Amino acid sequence: MSWLDLGDDDDLEFDEADIRVRPNPKANRPRTKRRPAHADAVIGRVLGVDRGRYTVLIDEDGPDEHTALATRARELRKQPIVTGDRARVVGDTSGDEGTLTRIVGIEERTSLLRRSADDTDQVERVVVANADQMLVVVAAADPEPRPRLVDRYLIAALDAGIHPLLVVTKTDLADPTPFLAHFEGVDDLEIFTSGRVQMPLAEIGHRLIGHSTVFVGHSGVGKSTLVNALVPTADRATGHVNEVTGRGRHTSSSTVSLRYVTAEGRGWVIDTPGVRSFGLGHVDPANILRAFTDLAVVAEECPRGCTHLPDAPDCALIEAVAEGRLGERGAARLDSLQRLLSTFA
Ligand SMILES: Nc1nc2c(ncn2[C@@H]2O[C@H](COP(=O)(O)OP(=O)(O)O)[C@@H](O)[C@H]2O)c(=O)[nH]1
Ligand SMILES: [Mg+2]
């Protein structure tokens, strides 16, 4: 493997590949680090990380734009550096073969997408930095769509201040309508559908311009297939889902930033490996209800401090469902919400 190869390492599971850090007491705020005295440092965008080596884009949009391979300075200790970070690098930033530059710090982040292994686990894993959009990718079939996993992504996005979008792939295999009914009441959620012969590339592409969009979703849903169609030079590995383990084989296991370019403008696309779970142990429970915009409106009538759990007295949500005002879908949505909330109770 060449130095500049970001490498799709098939053996590396995402859970091992990404970075563990201590819980962040200021849960919603991206962390800042003191700025070391490296006056000669230049800023590079971290495009990807592979076994302790970072590929950084130097002189972004400038006349000398190029990538360089970087290592991290020891003084950074365990501070996570992830795809999307704006790194301060020193030393040989030429990117010439055999050179290695050094990351000495990270610029303040505008956002930080995190997840935990499960909802009770406070140890968080950093997925991507500085994204302002999240494209949640879910397949109409193969693998079966899981509304609750999508709920989780939406919550994580809202919690991180990232605008979510949803695309349902593999509509050639199954009708996405029953699955989409789950999200009917969610305000402002733009939804795309995509199939083998008809991918909404222009529509999704239009949304990518001027943004940094992280593609998330279960392994095998078609994230990398979409990325390859949007960014023809991407060459991301795509593959099949193992029927037994549900894990992708020969699929992309690293998180990589790729540039989306059209005559209309440009943006950044971040392809991530699939995860089976997306724990919300780091999320402020108050942000969970926010992801259920349809229910949040009704919950305004709840008593102060209402838990919305099945035993909550005078809960406006429970009453509305009991009176049939929210329909079957509303009942299912409340069930989803309660399952999520109960893990935090
Ligand atoms: N039938 C069908 N298969 C698809 C579609 N999109 C992707 N696939 C297939 O699904 C498998 C997994 O795709 P991949 O892009 O690797 O998924 P990822 O793990 O989310 O990146 C590959 O075999 C793709 O060819 C689609 O719209 N329809
Ligand atoms: Mg992939």
GROMACS .gro file of C-alpha atoms and ligand atoms in nm:
model
  374
    1MET     CA    1   0.000   0.000   0.000
    2SER     CA    2   0.138   0.340  -0.092
    3TRP     CA    3   0.178   0.614   0.164
    4LEU     CA    4  -0.102   0.813   0.014
    5ASP     CA    5  -0.341   0.525  -0.009
    6LEU     CA    6  -0.625   0.581   0.235
    7GLY     CA    7  -0.685   0.210   0.221
    8ASP     CA    8  -1.002   0.015   0.268
    9ASP     CA    9  -0.896  -0.228   0.530
   10ASP     CA   10  -1.137  -0.515   0.521
   11ASP     CA   11  -1.016  -0.660   0.847
   12LEU     CA   12  -1.069  -0.346   1.045
   13GLU     CA   13  -1.408  -0.327   1.210
   14PHE     CA   14  -1.534   0.025   1.260
   15ASP     CA   15  -1.564  -0.033   1.634
   16GLU     CA   16  -1.195  -0.094   1.662
   17ALA     CA   17  -1.096   0.158   1.400
   18ASP     CA   18  -1.256   0.461   1.550
   19ILE     CA   19  -1.138   0.643   1.850
   20ARG     CA   20  -1.243   0.621   2.212
   21VAL     CA   21  -1.228   0.924   2.429
   22ARG     CA   22  -1.339   1.011   2.778
   23PRO     CA   23  -1.689   1.150   2.827
   24ASN     CA   24  -1.722   1.516   2.754
   25PRO     CA   25  -1.883   1.705   3.044
   26LYS     CA   26  -1.989   1.989   2.812
   27ALA     CA   27  -2.184   1.740   2.611
   28ASN     CA   28  -2.298   1.958   2.325
   29ARG     CA   29  -2.001   2.177   2.274
   30PRO     CA   30  -1.719   2.077   2.044
   31ARG     CA   31  -1.399   2.087   2.238
   32THR     CA   32  -1.126   2.336   2.178
   33LYS     CA   33  -0.765   2.282   2.255
   34ARG     CA   34  -0.506   2.529   2.361
   35ARG     CA   35  -0.307   2.643   2.063
   36PRO     CA   36   0.058   2.538   2.084
   37ALA     CA   37   0.318   2.790   1.976
   38HIS     CA   38   0.377   2.668   1.623
   39ALA     CA   39   0.386   2.992   1.431
   40ASP     CA   40   0.480   2.817   1.108
   41ALA     CA   41   0.187   2.575   1.115
   42VAL     CA   42  -0.042   2.557   0.813
   43ILE     CA   43  -0.400   2.434   0.815
   44GLY     CA   44  -0.487   2.108   0.645
   45ARG     CA   45  -0.819   1.930   0.615
   46VAL     CA   46  -0.807   1.574   0.745
   47LEU     CA   47  -0.946   1.361   0.462
   48GLY     CA   48  -0.898   1.024   0.623
   49VAL     CA   49  -0.716   0.824   0.886
   50ASP     CA   50  -0.556   0.488   0.837
   51ARG     CA   51  -0.361   0.315   1.112
   52GLY     CA   52  -0.233   0.629   1.278
   53ARG     CA   53  -0.154   0.805   0.950
   54TYR     CA   54  -0.363   1.104   0.846
   55THR     CA   55  -0.412   1.220   0.490
   56VAL     CA   56  -0.443   1.598   0.497
   57LEU     CA   57  -0.534   1.839   0.222
   58ILE     CA   58  -0.289   2.130   0.213
   59ASP     CA   59  -0.362   2.469   0.053
   60GLU     CA   60  -0.727   2.381   0.002
   61ASP     CA   61  -0.870   2.568  -0.299
   62GLY     CA   62  -0.529   2.733  -0.345
   63PRO     CA   63  -0.288   2.711  -0.640
   64ASP     CA   64  -0.076   2.447  -0.464
   65GLU     CA   65  -0.354   2.223  -0.336
   66HIS     CA   66  -0.221   1.875  -0.263
   67THR     CA   67  -0.242   1.598  -0.007
   68ALA     CA   68   0.026   1.509   0.242
   69LEU     CA   69   0.062   1.226   0.487
   70ALA     CA   70   0.080   1.324   0.852
   71THR     CA   71   0.149   1.177   1.188
   72ARG     CA   72   0.034   1.324   1.518
   73ALA     CA   73   0.252   1.509   1.764
   74ARG     CA   74   0.301   1.335   2.095
   75GLU     CA   75   0.185   1.647   2.280
   76LEU     CA   76  -0.169   1.583   2.153
   77ARG     CA   77  -0.185   1.273   2.370
   78LYS     CA   78  -0.516   1.097   2.311
   79GLN     CA   79  -0.702   1.388   2.162
   80PRO     CA   80  -0.904   1.241   1.878
   81ILE     CA   81  -0.827   1.364   1.529
   82VAL     CA   82  -1.091   1.258   1.280
   83THR     CA   83  -1.199   1.300   0.921
   84GLY     CA   84  -1.318   1.656   0.870
   85ASP     CA   85  -1.086   1.806   1.128
   86ARG     CA   86  -0.891   2.115   1.038
   87ALA     CA   87  -0.541   2.027   1.153
   88ARG     CA   88  -0.244   2.251   1.215
   89VAL     CA   89   0.054   2.082   1.054
   90VAL     CA   90   0.425   2.158   1.070
   91GLY     CA   91   0.736   2.026   0.900
   92ASP     CA   92   0.751   1.897   0.545
   93THR     CA   93   0.404   1.954   0.403
   94SER     CA   94   0.516   1.899   0.044
   95GLY     CA   95   0.340   1.566   0.021
   96ASP     CA   96   0.642   1.429  -0.167
   97GLU     CA   97   0.691   1.057  -0.157
   98GLY     CA   98   0.838   0.941   0.171
   99THR     CA   99   0.765   1.266   0.356
  100LEU     CA  100   0.562   1.283   0.671
  101THR     CA  101   0.429   1.604   0.817
  102ARG     CA  102   0.317   1.643   1.178
  103ILE     CA  103  -0.017   1.747   1.323
  104VAL     CA  104   0.039   1.972   1.624
  105GLY     CA  105  -0.316   2.085   1.689
  106ILE     CA  106  -0.677   2.094   1.579
  107GLU     CA  107  -0.874   2.406   1.496
  108GLU     CA  108  -1.196   2.465   1.684
  109ARG     CA  109  -1.469   2.239   1.551
  110THR     CA  110  -1.803   2.366   1.428
  111SER     CA  111  -1.964   2.027   1.496
  112LEU     CA  112  -1.873   1.686   1.623
  113LEU     CA  113  -2.071   1.372   1.544
  114ARG     CA  114  -2.033   1.117   1.818
  115ARG     CA  115  -2.180   0.784   1.911
  116SER     CA  116  -2.135   0.542   2.197
  117ALA     CA  117  -2.126   0.162   2.181
  118ASP     CA  118  -2.464   0.147   2.352
  119ASP     CA  119  -2.696   0.383   2.531
  120THR     CA  120  -2.554   0.325   2.877
  121ASP     CA  121  -2.192   0.351   2.764
  122GLN     CA  122  -2.056   0.696   2.835
  123VAL     CA  123  -1.743   0.630   2.636
  124GLU     CA  124  -1.797   0.807   2.312
  125ARG     CA  125  -1.652   0.745   1.972
  126VAL     CA  126  -1.594   1.036   1.742
  127VAL     CA  127  -1.725   0.976   1.392
  128VAL     CA  128  -1.659   1.295   1.203
  129ALA     CA  129  -1.581   1.662   1.268
  130ASN     CA  130  -1.716   1.980   1.110
  131ALA     CA  131  -1.998   1.819   0.912
  132ASP     CA  132  -2.306   2.038   0.880
  133GLN     CA  133  -2.531   1.781   0.711
  134MET     CA  134  -2.601   1.412   0.760
  135LEU     CA  135  -2.745   1.193   0.486
  136VAL     CA  136  -2.905   0.896   0.657
  137VAL     CA  137  -2.903   0.606   0.413
  138VAL     CA  138  -3.147   0.322   0.465
  139ALA     CA  139  -3.240   0.039   0.227
  140ALA     CA  140  -3.602  -0.047   0.144
  141ALA     CA  141  -3.485  -0.409   0.172
  142ASP     CA  142  -3.163  -0.612   0.207
  143PRO     CA  143  -3.095  -0.521   0.482
  144GLU     CA  144  -3.446  -0.463   0.618
  145PRO     CA  145  -3.502  -0.101   0.716
  146ARG     CA  146  -3.500  -0.026   1.087
  147PRO     CA  147  -3.696   0.289   1.175
  148ARG     CA  148  -3.545   0.293   1.522
  149LEU     CA  149  -3.191   0.308   1.387
  150VAL     CA  150  -3.296   0.602   1.170
  151ASP     CA  151  -3.449   0.769   1.477
  152ARG     CA  152  -3.114   0.731   1.645
  153TYR     CA  153  -2.927   0.895   1.362
  154LEU     CA  154  -3.175   1.182   1.359
  155ILE     CA  155  -3.127   1.231   1.731
  156ALA     CA  156  -2.748   1.220   1.702
  157ALA     CA  157  -2.764   1.474   1.419
  158LEU     CA  158  -2.988   1.713   1.609
  159ASP     CA  159  -2.777   1.674   1.920
  160ALA     CA  160  -2.467   1.766   1.720
  161GLY     CA  161  -2.636   2.056   1.542
  162ILE     CA  162  -2.618   1.876   1.206
  163HIS     CA  163  -2.901   1.902   0.952
  164PRO     CA  164  -3.036   1.557   0.860
  165LEU     CA  165  -3.154   1.429   0.520
  166LEU     CA  166  -3.286   1.080   0.444
  167VAL     CA  167  -3.247   0.859   0.140
  168VAL     CA  168  -3.414   0.520   0.098
  169THR     CA  169  -3.213   0.303  -0.142
  170LYS     CA  170  -3.293  -0.026  -0.319
  171THR     CA  171  -3.645   0.082  -0.409
  172ASP     CA  172  -3.610  -0.166  -0.698
  173LEU     CA  173  -3.623  -0.443  -0.436
  174ALA     CA  174  -3.912  -0.321  -0.223
  175ASP     CA  175  -4.171  -0.047  -0.196
  176PRO     CA  176  -4.040   0.208   0.056
  177THR     CA  177  -4.389   0.345   0.137
  178PRO     CA  178  -4.459   0.141   0.453
  179PHE     CA  179  -4.121   0.232   0.597
  180LEU     CA  180  -4.157   0.599   0.504
  181ALA     CA  181  -4.492   0.621   0.682
  182HIS     CA  182  -4.291   0.616   1.002
  183PHE     CA  183  -4.140   0.955   0.917
  184GLU     CA  184  -4.443   1.131   0.774
  185GLY     CA  185  -4.488   1.366   1.066
  186VAL     CA  186  -4.125   1.468   1.090
  187ASP     CA  187  -4.097   1.832   0.989
  188ASP     CA  188  -3.827   1.953   0.757
  189LEU     CA  189  -3.694   1.606   0.685
  190GLU     CA  190  -3.616   1.597   0.316
  191ILE     CA  191  -3.652   1.242   0.185
  192PHE     CA  192  -3.508   1.096  -0.136
  193THR     CA  193  -3.568   0.754  -0.285
  194SER     CA  194  -3.313   0.568  -0.492
  195GLY     CA  195  -3.306   0.248  -0.693
  196ARG     CA  196  -3.071   0.043  -0.904
  197VAL     CA  197  -3.164   0.221  -1.227
  198GLN     CA  198  -3.272   0.555  -1.090
  199MET     CA  199  -3.053   0.732  -0.840
  200PRO     CA  200  -3.153   1.088  -0.747
  201LEU     CA  201  -2.801   1.215  -0.812
  202ALA     CA  202  -2.896   1.564  -0.927
  203GLU     CA  203  -3.133   1.613  -0.634
  204ILE     CA  204  -2.892   1.486  -0.369
  205GLY     CA  205  -2.600   1.658  -0.545
  206HIS     CA  206  -2.780   1.989  -0.528
  207ARG     CA  207  -2.804   1.952  -0.151
  208LEU     CA  208  -2.433   1.877  -0.119
  209ILE     CA  209  -2.313   2.207  -0.261
  210GLY     CA  210  -2.157   2.432  -0.003
  211HIS     CA  211  -2.192   2.168   0.267
  212SER     CA  212  -1.997   1.896   0.436
  213THR     CA  213  -2.229   1.595   0.437
  214VAL     CA  214  -2.164   1.275   0.629
  215PHE     CA  215  -2.329   0.960   0.486
  216VAL     CA  216  -2.436   0.724   0.764
  217GLY     CA  217  -2.631   0.400   0.775
  218HIS     CA  218  -2.615   0.029   0.837
  219SER     CA  219  -2.356  -0.168   0.642
  220GLY     CA  220  -2.478  -0.274   0.298
  221VAL     CA  221  -2.746  -0.009   0.249
  222GLY     CA  222  -2.564   0.148  -0.045
  223LYS     CA  223  -2.373   0.442   0.099
  224SER     CA  224  -2.058   0.378  -0.101
  225THR     CA  225  -2.259   0.301  -0.414
  226LEU     CA  226  -2.414   0.646  -0.386
  227VAL     CA  227  -2.081   0.808  -0.309
  228ASN     CA  228  -1.924   0.646  -0.617
  229ALA     CA  229  -2.209   0.768  -0.835
  230LEU     CA  230  -2.182   1.122  -0.700
  231VAL     CA  231  -1.802   1.134  -0.701
  232PRO     CA  232  -1.682   0.931  -0.999
  233THR     CA  233  -1.321   0.940  -0.879
  234ALA     CA  234  -1.412   0.809  -0.534
  235ASP     CA  235  -1.355   0.442  -0.606
  236ARG     CA  236  -1.502   0.335  -0.275
  237ALA     CA  237  -1.527  -0.038  -0.218
  238THR     CA  238  -1.882  -0.171  -0.226
  239GLY     CA  239  -2.005  -0.514  -0.139
  240HIS     CA  240  -2.248  -0.761  -0.003
  241VAL     CA  241  -2.395  -0.800   0.338
  242ASN     CA  242  -2.317  -1.123   0.512
  243GLU     CA  243  -2.653  -1.288   0.578
  244VAL     CA  244  -2.538  -1.438   0.905
  245THR     CA  245  -2.344  -1.159   1.068
  246GLY     CA  246  -2.519  -0.871   0.894
  247ARG     CA  247  -2.175  -0.728   0.835
  248GLY     CA  248  -2.055  -0.604   0.502
  249ARG     CA  249  -1.780  -0.799   0.330
  250HIS     CA  250  -1.539  -0.627   0.097
  251THR     CA  251  -1.696  -0.301   0.195
  252SER     CA  252  -1.543   0.023   0.300
  253SER     CA  253  -1.425   0.026   0.659
  254SER     CA  254  -1.266   0.368   0.681
  255THR     CA  255  -1.417   0.715   0.700
  256VAL     CA  256  -1.310   0.932   0.410
  257SER     CA  257  -1.384   1.284   0.284
  258LEU     CA  258  -1.434   1.322  -0.089
  259ARG     CA  259  -1.497   1.628  -0.294
  260TYR     CA  260  -1.824   1.661  -0.479
  261VAL     CA  261  -1.774   1.879  -0.787
  262THR     CA  262  -2.024   2.005  -1.044
  263ALA     CA  263  -2.064   2.311  -1.260
  264GLU     CA  264  -2.313   2.428  -0.998
  265GLY     CA  265  -2.059   2.424  -0.715
  266ARG     CA  266  -1.873   2.199  -0.476
  267GLY     CA  267  -1.911   2.028  -0.144
  268TRP     CA  268  -1.765   1.756   0.075
  269VAL     CA  269  -1.901   1.404   0.100
  270ILE     CA  270  -1.794   1.184   0.391
  271ASP     CA  271  -1.840   0.811   0.346
  272THR     CA  272  -1.845   0.612   0.668
  273PRO     CA  273  -1.837   0.238   0.736
  274GLY     CA  274  -2.160   0.083   0.854
  275VAL     CA  275  -2.232   0.043   1.218
  276ARG     CA  276  -2.476  -0.203   1.369
  277SER     CA  277  -2.560   0.017   1.660
  278PHE     CA  278  -2.551   0.387   1.714
  279GLY     CA  279  -2.550   0.439   2.089
  280LEU     CA  280  -2.673   0.766   2.229
  281GLY     CA  281  -2.507   0.748   2.569
  282HIS     CA  282  -2.354   1.090   2.513
  283VAL     CA  283  -2.679   1.260   2.409
  284ASP     CA  284  -2.873   1.499   2.629
  285PRO     CA  285  -3.211   1.320   2.680
  286ALA     CA  286  -3.386   1.654   2.619
  287ASN     CA  287  -3.265   1.635   2.259
  288ILE     CA  288  -3.439   1.304   2.198
  289LEU     CA  289  -3.788   1.450   2.193
  290ARG     CA  290  -3.664   1.720   1.956
  291ALA     CA  291  -3.597   1.455   1.693
  292PHE     CA  292  -3.966   1.360   1.706
  293THR     CA  293  -4.092   1.696   1.586
  294ASP     CA  294  -4.448   1.568   1.537
  295LEU     CA  295  -4.464   1.448   1.897
  296ALA     CA  296  -4.274   1.744   2.040
  297VAL     CA  297  -4.561   1.976   1.941
  298VAL     CA  298  -4.813   1.760   2.129
  299ALA     CA  299  -4.578   1.725   2.427
  300GLU     CA  300  -4.592   2.100   2.482
  301GLU     CA  301  -4.918   2.028   2.669
  302CYS     CA  302  -4.744   1.785   2.906
  303PRO     CA  303  -4.697   1.866   3.273
  304ARG     CA  304  -4.360   2.015   3.361
  305GLY     CA  305  -4.093   1.744   3.394
  306CYS     CA  306  -4.306   1.484   3.216
  307THR     CA  307  -4.108   1.171   3.132
  308HIS     CA  308  -4.350   1.063   2.852
  309LEU     CA  309  -4.293   0.706   2.973
  310PRO     CA  310  -4.593   0.467   2.997
  311ASP     CA  311  -4.643   0.545   3.368
  312ALA     CA  312  -4.623   0.925   3.327
  313PRO     CA  313  -4.931   1.095   3.478
  314ASP     CA  314  -5.127   1.331   3.250
  315CYS     CA  315  -4.882   1.286   2.963
  316ALA     CA  316  -5.034   1.466   2.664
  317LEU     CA  317  -4.872   1.221   2.425
  318ILE     CA  318  -5.015   0.914   2.597
  319GLU     CA  319  -5.358   1.079   2.610
  320ALA     CA  320  -5.347   1.177   2.244
  321VAL     CA  321  -5.256   0.822   2.142
  322ALA     CA  322  -5.520   0.673   2.372
  323GLU     CA  323  -5.783   0.898   2.214
  324GLY     CA  324  -5.665   0.794   1.868
  325ARG     CA  325  -5.573   1.150   1.773
  326LEU     CA  326  -5.229   1.056   1.644
  327GLY     CA  327  -5.339   0.750   1.450
  328GLU     CA  328  -5.156   0.421   1.429
  329ARG     CA  329  -4.841   0.586   1.311
  330GLY     CA  330  -4.844   0.824   1.607
  331ALA     CA  331  -4.878   0.527   1.841
  332ALA     CA  332  -4.579   0.360   1.679
  333ARG     CA  333  -4.380   0.683   1.700
  334LEU     CA  334  -4.460   0.718   2.070
  335ASP     CA  335  -4.349   0.360   2.120
  336SER     CA  336  -4.016   0.440   1.951
  337LEU     CA  337  -3.975   0.752   2.160
  338GLN     CA  338  -4.054   0.568   2.483
  339ARG     CA  339  -3.806   0.292   2.403
  340LEU     CA  340  -3.535   0.548   2.349
  341LEU     CA  341  -3.628   0.753   2.655
  342SER     CA  342  -3.651   0.450   2.881
  343THR     CA  343  -3.285   0.369   2.819
  344PHE     CA  344  -3.204   0.705   2.975
  345ALA     CA  345  -3.455   0.688   3.262
  346LIG     N1  346  -3.073  -0.371  -0.582
  346LIG     C1  347  -2.999  -0.268  -0.540
  346LIG     N2  348  -2.876  -0.291  -0.488
  346LIG     C2  349  -2.803  -0.185  -0.446
  346LIG     C3  350  -2.853  -0.052  -0.456
  346LIG     N3  351  -2.757   0.031  -0.404
  346LIG     C4  352  -2.655  -0.048  -0.365
  346LIG     N4  353  -2.680  -0.178  -0.390
  346LIG     C5  354  -2.594  -0.295  -0.360
  346LIG     O1  355  -2.588  -0.313  -0.220
  346LIG     C6  356  -2.460  -0.366  -0.182
  346LIG     C7  357  -2.399  -0.280  -0.072
  346LIG     O2  358  -2.370  -0.152  -0.123
  346LIG     P1  359  -2.259  -0.058  -0.059
  346LIG     O3  360  -2.258   0.068  -0.139
  346LIG     O4  361  -2.129  -0.131  -0.042
  346LIG     O5  362  -2.322  -0.032   0.084
  346LIG     P2  363  -2.256   0.043   0.211
  346LIG     O6  364  -2.205  -0.064   0.301
  346LIG     O7  365  -2.368   0.118   0.273
  346LIG     O8  366  -2.148   0.134   0.161
  346LIG     C8  367  -2.376  -0.367  -0.310
  346LIG     O9  368  -2.376  -0.498  -0.360
  346LIG     C9  369  -2.451  -0.273  -0.403
  346LIG    O10  370  -2.432  -0.306  -0.537
  346LIG    C10  371  -2.985  -0.031  -0.515
  346LIG    O11  372  -3.035   0.082  -0.525
  346LIG     N5  373  -3.051  -0.143  -0.554
  347MG      MG  374  -1.947   0.145   0.222
   0.00000   0.00000   0.00000
